[in-house]
Structure formats: structure tokens, C-alpha cells
Short mmCIF file of C-alpha atoms and ligand atoms in Angstrom, two decimals:
data_model
loop_
_atom_site.label_atom_id
_atom_site.label_comp_id
_atom_site.label_asym_id
_atom_site.label_seq_id
_atom_site.Cartn_x
_atom_site.Cartn_y
_atom_site.Cartn_z
CA MET A 1 94.98 88.08 163.04
CA SER A 2 94.54 88.10 159.31
CA LYS A 3 93.82 91.28 157.33
CA GLU A 4 92.73 90.70 153.84
CA ASN A 5 92.40 92.72 150.59
CA LYS A 6 89.95 95.55 150.94
CA THR A 7 91.26 96.83 154.21
CA ILE A 8 94.75 96.85 152.87
CA PRO A 9 95.88 100.35 152.06
CA LEU A 10 97.30 100.76 148.59
CA GLU A 11 100.52 102.14 150.19
CA LYS A 12 101.33 98.71 151.48
CA ILE A 13 101.08 97.27 148.01
CA VAL A 14 103.19 100.07 146.62
CA ALA A 15 105.84 99.49 149.25
CA LEU A 16 105.90 95.70 148.90
CA SER A 17 105.93 95.99 145.15
CA LYS A 18 109.03 98.15 145.22
CA ARG A 19 110.77 96.20 147.96
CA ARG A 20 110.30 92.91 146.28
CA GLY A 21 110.75 93.85 142.66
CA PHE A 22 107.21 93.71 141.41
CA ILE A 23 106.61 97.30 140.29
CA PHE A 24 108.62 100.42 140.79
CA PRO A 25 108.67 104.02 139.47
CA ALA A 26 110.26 104.12 136.02
CA CYS A 27 113.25 106.39 135.54
CA GLU A 28 113.64 106.95 139.26
CA ILE A 29 117.29 108.05 138.87
CA TYR A 30 115.96 110.95 136.76
CA GLY A 31 113.23 111.74 139.28
CA GLY A 32 110.59 109.55 137.62
CA LEU A 33 108.22 110.50 134.85
CA ALA A 34 104.59 111.30 135.44
CA ASN A 35 103.39 108.21 137.24
CA ALA A 36 105.10 105.75 134.80
CA TYR A 37 105.98 102.42 136.32
CA SER A 38 108.21 99.48 135.38
CA TYR A 39 107.37 95.92 136.09
CA GLY A 40 110.40 94.39 137.77
CA PRO A 41 111.38 90.73 137.65
CA TYR A 42 108.49 89.32 139.63
CA GLY A 43 106.06 91.87 138.24
CA ALA A 44 106.96 90.78 134.70
CA GLU A 45 106.39 87.13 135.61
CA LEU A 46 103.03 87.97 137.20
CA LYS A 47 102.04 89.98 134.17
CA ASN A 48 102.92 87.14 131.78
CA ASN A 49 101.08 84.61 133.88
CA ILE A 50 97.90 86.80 133.91
CA LYS A 51 98.11 87.32 130.19
CA ALA A 52 98.56 83.62 129.66
CA LEU A 53 95.63 82.79 131.90
CA TRP A 54 93.47 85.20 129.92
CA TRP A 55 94.69 83.92 126.57
CA LYS A 56 94.01 80.33 127.65
CA LYS A 57 90.56 81.08 128.99
CA PHE A 58 89.28 83.22 126.15
CA ILE A 59 91.13 81.96 123.18
CA GLN A 60 92.77 78.56 123.64
CA GLU A 61 89.87 76.91 125.42
CA ARG A 62 87.22 78.30 123.09
CA GLU A 63 86.23 77.35 119.45
CA ASP A 64 84.80 80.72 118.61
CA ILE A 65 87.64 83.23 119.42
CA VAL A 66 90.86 83.80 117.70
CA GLY A 67 93.78 86.06 118.69
CA MET A 68 95.68 88.77 116.78
CA ASP A 69 98.34 91.35 117.37
CA GLY A 70 98.06 94.70 115.60
CA PRO A 71 100.39 97.79 115.58
CA ILE A 72 100.29 100.56 118.19
CA ILE A 73 100.42 103.29 115.50
CA LEU A 74 97.54 102.85 113.10
CA HIS A 75 96.00 104.86 110.23
CA THR A 76 94.72 108.20 111.51
CA LYS A 77 91.43 107.67 109.61
CA LEU A 78 90.71 104.82 112.00
CA TRP A 79 90.58 107.21 114.91
CA GLU A 80 88.48 109.74 112.88
CA ALA A 81 85.99 107.01 112.11
CA SER A 82 85.88 105.77 115.70
CA GLY A 83 85.27 109.31 116.96
CA HIS A 84 88.51 109.43 119.05
CA VAL A 85 90.01 112.30 117.01
CA GLY A 86 88.06 115.25 118.31
CA GLY A 87 85.81 113.25 120.67
CA PHE A 88 88.12 111.47 123.11
CA ASN A 89 88.30 114.23 125.70
CA ASP A 90 88.42 114.70 129.42
CA ALA A 91 87.41 117.75 131.46
CA LEU A 92 90.31 119.75 132.82
CA VAL A 93 90.34 122.51 135.48
CA ASP A 94 93.31 124.32 136.90
CA CYS A 95 93.82 125.86 140.33
CA ARG A 96 94.94 129.41 139.58
CA LYS A 97 96.84 129.70 142.83
CA CYS A 98 98.96 126.57 142.86
CA LYS A 99 98.66 125.81 139.14
CA LYS A 100 97.81 122.18 139.89
CA ARG A 101 95.66 120.47 137.18
CA PHE A 102 92.74 118.25 137.95
CA ARG A 103 90.28 116.15 136.05
CA ALA A 104 87.21 118.29 136.81
CA ASP A 105 84.62 115.48 137.15
CA HIS A 106 86.86 113.39 139.34
CA LEU A 107 87.58 116.40 141.52
CA ILE A 108 83.95 117.23 141.97
CA LYS A 109 83.03 113.65 142.68
CA GLU A 110 85.70 113.46 145.35
CA LEU A 111 84.63 116.78 146.99
CA THR A 112 80.87 116.55 146.72
CA GLY A 113 80.00 112.95 145.65
CA GLU A 114 78.19 114.30 142.59
CA ASP A 115 78.77 112.64 139.20
CA MET A 116 78.98 115.51 136.71
CA GLU A 117 80.93 113.77 133.86
CA GLY A 118 80.21 115.41 130.55
CA ASP A 119 78.57 118.59 131.97
CA LEU A 120 81.29 121.23 131.51
CA GLU A 121 79.18 124.22 132.35
CA GLY A 122 77.74 122.54 135.39
CA MET A 123 81.16 121.74 136.68
CA THR A 124 82.36 125.27 136.31
CA LYS A 125 79.36 126.49 138.18
CA VAL A 126 79.60 124.00 141.06
CA LEU A 127 83.33 124.70 141.56
CA LYS A 128 82.62 128.46 141.82
CA GLU A 129 79.31 128.47 143.60
CA LYS A 130 80.16 125.92 146.16
CA GLU A 131 83.60 127.46 146.56
CA LEU A 132 85.23 124.08 146.41
CA LYS A 133 88.73 124.09 147.81
CA CYS A 134 91.83 122.94 145.94
CA PRO A 135 92.95 119.73 147.66
CA GLU A 136 96.52 120.79 147.05
CA CYS A 137 96.64 124.45 148.40
CA GLY A 138 93.17 125.10 149.90
CA ALA A 139 92.47 128.05 147.58
CA SER A 140 89.12 128.34 145.77
CA ASP A 141 90.25 130.00 142.52
CA TRP A 142 89.37 127.84 139.56
CA THR A 143 89.68 128.31 135.80
CA GLU A 144 86.64 127.33 133.76
CA ALA A 145 86.31 123.55 133.18
CA ARG A 146 87.39 122.75 129.54
CA THR A 147 88.07 119.74 127.52
CA ILE A 148 91.41 118.32 126.56
CA SER A 149 92.24 115.53 124.14
CA MET A 150 93.49 112.25 125.58
CA MET A 151 95.04 111.16 122.33
CA PHE A 152 98.89 110.86 122.33
CA LYS A 153 100.18 112.43 119.11
CA THR A 154 103.40 111.61 117.39
CA GLU A 155 105.10 111.88 114.00
CA MET A 156 106.02 109.30 111.50
CA ASN A 157 108.67 109.80 108.83
CA GLY A 158 107.14 109.52 105.40
CA VAL A 159 103.64 110.22 106.66
CA GLU A 160 102.34 113.72 106.32
CA GLU A 161 99.53 113.77 108.78
CA GLU A 162 99.88 113.46 112.53
CA VAL A 163 99.63 109.98 113.80
CA TYR A 164 98.52 108.76 117.23
CA LEU A 165 99.48 106.06 119.70
CA ARG A 166 96.32 103.90 119.96
CA PRO A 167 94.01 104.78 122.89
CA GLU A 168 92.64 101.22 122.91
CA THR A 169 93.55 97.91 121.30
CA ALA A 170 90.00 97.50 119.90
CA GLY A 171 90.67 99.69 116.82
CA ALA A 172 93.20 97.28 115.28
CA ILE A 173 90.64 94.47 115.58
CA PHE A 174 87.91 96.35 113.67
CA VAL A 175 90.16 97.41 110.88
CA ASP A 176 91.58 93.87 110.47
CA TYR A 177 88.10 92.26 110.81
CA LYS A 178 87.89 91.35 107.15
CA ASN A 179 91.40 89.86 106.90
CA VAL A 180 90.75 87.71 109.94
CA LEU A 181 87.29 86.66 108.81
CA ASP A 182 88.55 85.69 105.31
CA SER A 183 91.64 83.84 106.51
CA MET A 184 89.96 81.95 109.32
CA ARG A 185 86.58 81.10 107.80
CA LEU A 186 84.81 82.01 111.11
CA LYS A 187 81.14 81.37 111.68
CA ILE A 188 79.03 83.90 113.61
CA PRO A 189 79.06 84.36 116.57
CA PHE A 190 82.86 84.67 116.77
CA GLY A 191 85.37 86.82 118.55
CA ILE A 192 88.73 88.43 117.80
CA ALA A 193 91.00 89.11 120.76
CA GLN A 194 94.07 91.09 121.42
CA ILE A 195 96.37 92.00 124.24
CA GLY A 196 98.54 95.07 123.96
CA LYS A 197 99.56 98.52 124.96
CA ALA A 198 97.25 101.51 124.86
CA PHE A 199 98.06 105.17 125.55
CA ARG A 200 95.90 107.93 127.07
CA ASN A 201 97.08 111.37 127.91
CA GLU A 202 95.29 111.28 131.26
CA ILE A 203 95.15 114.63 133.02
CA VAL A 204 96.11 113.01 136.30
CA ALA A 205 97.60 109.50 136.52
CA ARG A 206 97.21 108.21 140.05
CA ASN A 207 96.44 105.41 142.44
CA PHE A 208 99.67 103.57 141.57
CA THR A 209 99.05 101.49 138.47
CA PHE A 210 95.26 101.99 138.49
CA ARG A 211 95.37 104.99 136.17
CA LEU A 212 98.34 105.18 133.88
CA ARG A 213 99.10 107.03 130.64
CA GLU A 214 100.70 103.93 129.06
CA PHE A 215 98.92 100.69 130.01
CA GLU A 216 97.89 97.34 128.58
CA GLN A 217 94.51 96.16 127.61
CA MET A 218 93.10 92.66 126.88
CA GLU A 219 90.16 93.04 124.61
CA ILE A 220 87.70 90.95 122.62
CA GLU A 221 85.37 92.09 119.94
CA TYR A 222 82.58 89.43 119.81
CA PHE A 223 80.64 89.62 116.57
CA ILE A 224 76.95 88.60 116.70
CA ASP A 225 74.01 88.37 114.41
CA PRO A 226 71.96 91.61 114.90
CA GLU A 227 68.77 89.62 114.84
CA ILE A 228 69.52 87.26 117.76
CA SER A 229 68.33 88.14 121.26
CA TRP A 230 71.72 89.30 122.69
CA GLU A 231 70.81 89.65 126.39
CA PRO A 232 71.65 86.02 127.38
CA LEU A 233 74.99 86.28 125.66
CA PHE A 234 75.73 89.59 127.41
CA GLU A 235 74.96 87.97 130.76
CA GLU A 236 77.18 85.01 129.91
CA TRP A 237 80.05 87.41 129.09
CA LEU A 238 79.59 89.23 132.35
CA GLU A 239 79.88 85.96 134.30
CA LYS A 240 82.95 84.94 132.28
CA GLN A 241 84.55 88.24 133.16
CA LYS A 242 83.74 87.70 136.84
CA GLU A 243 85.11 84.15 136.64
CA PHE A 244 88.45 85.56 135.34
CA PHE A 245 88.83 87.84 138.34
CA ILE A 246 87.93 85.07 140.71
CA GLU A 247 90.63 82.99 139.06
CA LEU A 248 93.04 85.84 139.78
CA GLY A 249 92.15 85.52 143.41
CA ALA A 250 89.50 88.27 143.83
CA LYS A 251 86.86 87.63 146.37
CA GLU A 252 83.30 87.82 145.21
CA GLU A 253 82.35 90.46 147.84
CA ASN A 254 85.02 92.77 146.43
CA LEU A 255 83.55 92.72 142.92
CA ARG A 256 80.40 94.54 141.83
CA ARG A 257 78.65 95.56 138.65
CA TYR A 258 78.16 99.11 137.58
CA GLU A 259 75.65 99.69 134.84
CA HIS A 260 76.06 102.87 132.87
CA PRO A 261 72.87 104.91 133.10
CA LYS A 262 70.97 105.08 129.78
CA GLU A 263 71.35 108.84 129.46
CA LYS A 264 75.22 108.44 129.69
CA LEU A 265 75.43 105.71 127.10
CA SER A 266 76.88 106.46 123.71
CA HIS A 267 74.09 106.81 121.17
CA TYR A 268 75.02 103.43 119.52
CA SER A 269 75.39 101.41 122.77
CA LYS A 270 72.50 99.32 123.96
CA LYS A 271 74.08 98.47 127.32
CA THR A 272 77.40 98.91 129.14
CA ILE A 273 78.25 97.29 132.48
CA ASP A 274 81.59 97.66 134.26
CA TRP A 275 83.11 95.30 136.72
CA GLU A 276 84.48 97.28 139.70
CA TYR A 277 86.86 96.15 142.43
CA ASN A 278 86.79 97.43 146.04
CA PHE A 279 90.22 99.04 146.33
CA SER A 280 91.27 100.96 149.47
CA PHE A 281 90.75 104.21 147.48
CA GLY A 282 87.23 103.17 146.52
CA TRP A 283 85.44 101.12 143.89
CA GLY A 284 87.25 101.29 140.58
CA GLU A 285 86.54 99.89 137.15
CA ILE A 286 88.70 96.92 136.22
CA SER A 287 86.85 95.59 133.28
CA GLY A 288 83.86 96.45 131.06
CA LEU A 289 81.28 94.96 128.71
CA ALA A 290 79.55 97.06 126.09
CA HIS A 291 77.05 96.31 123.33
CA ARG A 292 78.43 98.54 120.58
CA SER A 293 75.77 97.58 117.90
CA ASP A 294 77.22 97.82 114.37
CA PHE A 295 78.79 101.27 115.08
CA ASP A 296 82.50 100.40 114.55
CA LEU A 297 82.19 98.18 111.47
CA SER A 298 79.67 100.63 109.89
CA GLN A 299 81.89 103.64 110.57
CA HIS A 300 85.02 101.93 109.19
CA SER A 301 83.08 100.73 106.22
CA LYS A 302 81.88 104.32 105.58
CA PHE A 303 85.31 105.95 106.03
CA SER A 304 87.18 103.21 104.04
CA ASN A 305 84.59 102.51 101.36
CA GLN A 306 85.06 98.80 101.96
CA LYS A 307 82.34 96.30 102.69
CA LEU A 308 82.68 94.98 106.23
CA ASP A 309 79.76 92.69 106.43
CA TYR A 310 79.18 88.99 107.02
CA PHE A 311 77.57 86.49 104.74
CA ASP A 312 75.48 83.82 106.50
CA GLN A 313 75.57 80.90 104.07
CA LYS A 314 73.03 78.87 105.86
CA GLU A 315 70.53 81.58 105.86
CA ASN A 316 71.68 83.19 102.64
CA ARG A 317 71.74 86.55 104.35
CA ARG A 318 74.28 89.39 104.43
CA PHE A 319 74.48 91.76 107.38
CA VAL A 320 76.85 93.90 109.38
CA PRO A 321 77.39 92.09 112.68
CA HIS A 322 76.75 93.69 116.01
CA VAL A 323 79.48 93.58 118.65
CA LEU A 324 79.73 92.76 122.33
CA GLU A 325 83.02 94.09 123.66
CA PRO A 326 84.42 92.56 126.83
CA THR A 327 87.48 94.61 127.82
CA PHE A 328 90.02 94.21 130.61
CA GLY A 329 92.80 96.47 131.83
CA LEU A 330 95.89 94.25 132.34
CA ASP A 331 97.52 96.68 134.85
CA ARG A 332 94.30 96.90 136.80
CA ALA A 333 94.03 93.03 136.75
CA ILE A 334 97.55 92.78 138.16
CA LEU A 335 96.70 95.36 140.84
CA THR A 336 93.52 93.37 141.64
CA ALA A 337 95.56 90.22 141.91
CA LEU A 338 98.18 91.89 144.15
CA VAL A 339 95.52 93.46 146.52
CA SER A 340 93.55 90.28 146.65
CA ALA A 341 96.54 88.16 147.49
CA TYR A 342 98.01 90.44 150.20
CA SER A 343 97.62 89.12 153.70
CA GLU A 344 99.31 89.72 157.01
CA GLU A 345 99.47 87.12 159.72
CA GLY A 346 100.79 87.60 163.27
CA GLU A 347 102.18 90.88 164.63
CA GLY A 348 105.35 92.64 165.52
CA ASP A 349 108.45 90.49 165.04
CA ASP A 350 106.19 87.56 164.03
CA LEU A 351 104.51 89.46 161.30
CA ARG A 352 104.24 87.24 158.17
CA VAL A 353 103.34 89.05 154.97
CA VAL A 354 102.17 86.61 152.34
CA LEU A 355 100.99 87.10 148.84
CA LYS A 356 98.49 84.27 148.58
CA PHE A 357 98.35 84.22 144.78
CA PRO A 358 96.41 81.40 143.11
CA ARG A 359 99.20 79.08 142.22
CA LYS A 360 98.71 79.51 138.43
CA ILE A 361 99.72 83.14 138.57
CA ALA A 362 102.43 83.05 141.20
CA PRO A 363 105.61 84.54 139.69
CA ILE A 364 107.78 81.82 141.17
CA LYS A 365 106.18 78.36 141.54
CA ILE A 366 108.91 76.57 143.53
CA ALA A 367 111.93 77.94 145.54
CA VAL A 368 114.78 75.52 145.96
CA PHE A 369 117.10 75.84 148.90
CA PRO A 370 120.22 73.90 150.06
CA LEU A 371 120.03 73.84 153.86
CA LEU A 372 123.50 75.44 154.04
CA LYS A 373 125.38 77.38 151.38
CA ASN A 374 128.84 76.29 152.46
CA LYS A 375 128.28 72.52 151.90
CA PRO A 376 129.07 71.75 148.31
CA ASP A 377 127.16 68.42 148.30
CA LEU A 378 123.97 70.11 149.45
CA VAL A 379 124.37 73.00 146.99
CA LYS A 380 125.05 70.59 144.17
CA LYS A 381 122.01 68.46 144.85
CA ALA A 382 119.80 71.54 145.22
CA LYS A 383 121.09 72.98 141.96
CA ASP A 384 120.44 69.65 140.11
CA ILE A 385 116.86 69.67 141.39
CA PHE A 386 116.53 73.36 140.54
CA HIS A 387 117.69 72.79 136.92
CA ASN A 388 115.41 69.82 136.53
CA LEU A 389 112.28 71.48 137.79
CA SER A 390 113.09 74.64 135.89
CA LYS A 391 112.40 72.87 132.62
CA THR A 392 108.76 72.80 133.58
CA TYR A 393 108.27 75.53 136.25
CA ARG A 394 109.65 79.03 137.01
CA CYS A 395 111.77 78.24 139.92
CA GLU A 396 114.20 80.25 142.07
CA PHE A 397 117.39 79.00 143.68
CA ASP A 398 118.20 80.71 146.99
CA ASP A 399 121.05 79.93 149.48
CA ASN A 400 121.09 83.26 151.30
CA GLY A 401 120.45 83.50 155.05
CA ASN A 402 118.69 81.03 157.31
CA ILE A 403 115.80 78.90 156.12
CA GLY A 404 113.29 80.98 158.12
CA LYS A 405 114.35 84.18 156.37
CA ARG A 406 114.24 82.50 152.99
CA TYR A 407 110.61 81.30 153.71
CA ARG A 408 109.57 84.83 154.62
CA ARG A 409 111.01 86.23 151.43
CA GLN A 410 109.25 83.68 149.30
CA ASP A 411 106.01 84.24 151.25
CA GLU A 412 106.28 87.93 150.37
CA ILE A 413 106.57 87.16 146.61
CA GLY A 414 103.85 84.48 146.80
CA THR A 415 105.83 81.36 146.04
CA PRO A 416 103.49 78.38 146.68
CA PHE A 417 106.19 75.84 147.53
CA CYS A 418 109.68 75.94 149.10
CA LEU A 419 111.85 72.85 148.72
CA THR A 420 114.84 72.23 150.99
CA VAL A 421 117.70 69.86 150.49
CA ASP A 422 119.20 68.77 153.79
CA PHE A 423 121.68 66.22 155.10
CA ASP A 424 119.01 63.44 155.24
CA SER A 425 118.40 64.08 151.49
CA LEU A 426 122.02 63.09 150.81
CA GLU A 427 122.62 60.46 153.45
CA LYS A 428 119.43 58.85 154.38
CA ASP A 429 116.15 59.07 152.44
CA ASN A 430 116.95 60.70 149.05
CA SER A 431 113.96 62.99 149.88
CA VAL A 432 113.50 66.74 150.32
CA THR A 433 111.25 68.84 152.56
CA ILE A 434 108.47 70.70 150.85
CA ARG A 435 106.76 73.51 152.64
CA ASP A 436 103.37 74.88 151.63
CA ARG A 437 103.05 78.68 151.61
CA ASP A 438 99.45 78.77 152.89
CA THR A 439 99.39 75.98 155.51
CA MET A 440 103.07 76.23 156.33
CA GLU A 441 102.91 72.46 156.64
CA GLN A 442 105.99 70.43 155.62
CA GLU A 443 106.25 66.99 154.05
CA ARG A 444 109.06 64.81 152.89
CA ILE A 445 108.90 63.80 149.22
CA LYS A 446 111.32 61.46 147.37
CA ILE A 447 113.47 63.28 144.86
CA ASP A 448 112.45 60.79 142.18
CA GLU A 449 108.82 61.59 142.85
CA LEU A 450 109.05 65.39 142.60
CA GLU A 451 107.80 65.45 139.00
CA ASN A 452 104.71 63.52 139.97
CA TYR A 453 104.21 65.56 143.09
CA PHE A 454 104.12 68.85 141.29
CA GLN A 455 102.27 67.62 138.19
CA ASP A 456 98.75 68.56 139.37
CA LYS A 457 99.65 71.51 141.54
CA PHE A 458 99.53 74.42 139.09
N1 GAP B 501 87.69 99.45 123.91
C1 GAP B 501 86.94 99.88 125.06
C2 GAP B 501 87.77 100.60 126.11
O1 GAP B 501 88.88 100.93 125.84
P1 GAP B 501 87.63 101.60 128.45
O2 GAP B 501 86.65 101.36 129.52
O3 GAP B 501 87.98 103.00 128.13
O4 GAP B 501 87.05 100.79 127.26
C3 GAP B 501 88.99 99.38 129.08
O5 GAP B 501 88.97 100.78 128.85
C4 GAP B 501 89.73 98.96 130.29
O6 GAP B 501 91.04 99.55 130.17
C5 GAP B 501 89.13 99.56 131.53
O7 GAP B 501 88.18 98.68 132.12
C6 GAP B 501 90.42 99.58 132.44
O8 GAP B 501 90.61 98.37 133.09
C7 GAP B 501 91.55 99.83 131.48
N2 GAP B 501 92.02 101.25 131.52
C8 GAP B 501 91.35 102.35 130.96
N3 GAP B 501 92.07 103.46 131.18
C9 GAP B 501 93.15 103.09 131.90
C10 GAP B 501 94.25 103.82 132.47
N4 GAP B 501 94.41 105.21 132.31
N5 GAP B 501 95.16 103.13 133.14
C11 GAP B 501 95.09 101.84 133.30
N6 GAP B 501 94.05 101.10 132.86
C12 GAP B 501 93.08 101.70 132.08
#
């Protein structure tokens, strides 16, 4: 029996993540704080590997995209120009009886299937007229639906006005557009990419790390000539986004596109399509692609009184570029990788839980075991091999329990290879046993040939 991804309830991922040190509630000793999570040792490795894969795919391997890293707290004018101050709101509704707060459009979608995002009056009406029941206490006594800002405010010594924690990484790219363009002599079309934290005061953070208040994004602003036909590029970007999720281990049948209906698009957007993943709680957005026209550069140009255009030397033409924005949520990419990798084989005492991560993103690449922990020669040889391989790969040394238990533990954290040093290694063949996570097949490899053996494996 093998149960794979979409049928795996999120609770199994939550439990495994905590048990094996991927992700756990932050500040648990103080009772936790509002759905905040920490990435533990394996979670941090996984996160770094996914970031590295993204950076390699979208920056390193391309001629047309450069990376940057801007601050979390940026000039407040930026967020006024982008429309976030005053406009980045969600609809809130309270249950008068149990005082529980809900995001109104999500609640109505859950209870009726209707998508009422943006229609405050309509939401208030539906909640009352259909006497929708509070999922928490069963009462039907709702406040009016009203908007609430998702911007996190804070203060900065020496700065008079309120400042905000950035709600997206994109802002820093737009305000640094000119510096990047001037210093890198980029030719259109070109992209500027960034990975970093973003903060949103979500009404309800839920579904584990799917909806957080503090999360990470990986975003690209791809600047194009407004006169080109952009549709083929848009399609190319969508395919690249899909490719990335396939590289993380997602199965094609668990990915789908969702095109934002025309009437819901921002006035400046020509097209927006999300990539959704089939989680056990339903299809959820993991990535998006938007045509943002020249909205951002024009707004920042207006608010800053600076020219933010592009001069095309070949055509002797000056224009404000249009933008295609491929955006990815890093925490949602991690969740996608975890859910996609999770598999159960066998049953009862024979149950084998395996995270079948693609090797590139596995937190630990090779686990090194001495057959027995109380035999100094075995331990020494295994440690030598561990230190040697650790120069190139993230390895783990483990001498606890019997080999079967050690295999199970490494299966649960998704380690592609386990390497065991036994008595034959020392006395007979100067070789070790390498066991493959997915096939569970074992082979003997000479210690001198380990470097070669692993060279093309990751
Ligand atoms: N700059 C465009 C932008 O921020 P978005 O659709 O609001 O677009 C981009 O966010 C991505 O960030 C989403 O596709 C999602 O993966 C991730 N994301 C958004 N809100 C999130 C949250 N509260 N928790 C975790 N990830 C989130």
C-alpha cells in the first residue's frame, strides 16, 4: 500500500514536522504565539535548499535576471504609492456570542461555496439572511463585515511617521529599480529578484504554515517593453513556475492554474494567474503571476518625482517598462515539498513513513553509520568518512540503536542514502554498504570510490 500526497491529511505533516524537527510552534513554552512557527534543524536545511534551487533556476542560470536584498522596513511613501496604506485590507466579521474573529469572505466560501471577496455589504447580508452558523459555537449572531488593514505597523527612532514591516518583497525591488539598472547596465527584458520576509496582519492564520503572519516570499519583477506582445512571455513564465514545483516533487495532477476573473483584477493588471496545489484542506495558492503594466514604476515616479524609465539605445526610445511579476511563497513551497514527499508503505508494525524528497532538496544527503557504536575502529572509520563527505554534502553521523531503526529515522527525514561501515569494511574489502531510500536496495562501494559514486547523485 502506498498513500501519496493529496490524500495525506495535513495533521500527519504537522505531527511528523514536529517529531522530526522540521517545523514546530514557536514559543511553545509560553503557549505559542498566534500560529507562528519555527523551522527546526531539518526544516532550516530544507528551506535553504529550496531557496538555493530557486536562486539557481531563476538567477544563476539566466542571463537576464539579477538578485538583490532590500530592507524589511522601507519608506512609508513606498506603501502609499503602491496603495498598501489604506488599501491593503481584508474583510473581518466577529461572532458576537463567542467573540471569535473570522475573515468574512473565507468563512462564507467555506459555509456556502460562494466567492464574495470584496463585497462587504453582500457578505453582511448573506451572513444574516442565511443565518450562517459560527463554526466555533454554532450561534448565528454576527457583527457587520468590515475592513481591517493587513499592514504591520511599528516605530523607528528618529523617524516621525509610522513605519511598516513590508507586506511583500516586491516594493524594495521597485524603489531600487534605478540603482540596479544603472549599476548593472541591463538590457530589456530583464528581471530583478529577491527572497525575504514579508509580514501581513492576517485575521486568521491557519492551515499550519500555509497562512502565516510572518512568512517568506521569492519574487521577481520582470521588466518588459510595453510594445511587445507579452502573452508568450506570460505563458513561458507560468511554465517555469510549474517546472519549479515539479522540481520540488509536486505531481502534475496536484497543480492547477486559477485565472483571476477580469472583474476582480486590479485596474492596472492585464492578467493574473495563480498556481494552486491540491492540499488536504483544498486547493490553495502557492504562487502567482501578474501582469502589472507600468503601475508600480509610474506610481513611484509620481510620488518620488524621479524618472523611473528605460532608454532603449538601439531604438532610441524612452519608456516606462511594463512588469510581469512571478511570485512564490517560500513557506508554501516548503509545505508543497513536504506534502508531495510524504508517503507511507506497509502497515502496522511494518509501516514505513518516507519523505521522498527530490535529492537536491533533501535536508540530509547522506547518513553515515558505524554498524556498532561500541567498536572504536568502526566508529573511527565511519567518522573519517563522515568528515570527508561533509566537505561536499550535508551529512549526518548516527550510531544510535540498531541499523533498522536508523534507516527508519532517516527515511522519515528523507535522507536519500545511508552508508554503513561494518567489519568487512575494516577487515576485508575496504568498502561500505550504501542503501537507497526509495528502492531500499543495498550495494557495496569501495571507500576510495565514494567521491565518484556521489558525484552525480544530487
Ligand atoms: N507581490 C505580489 C504578492 O505579494 P500575493 O499573492 O499577495 O502577491 C505572493 O503573495 C505569494 O506569497 C502567494 O502566492 C503565497 O505563496 C505567499 N503568501 C501570501 N500570503 C501569505 C501568508 N499569509 N502566509 C504564507 N504565504 C503567503
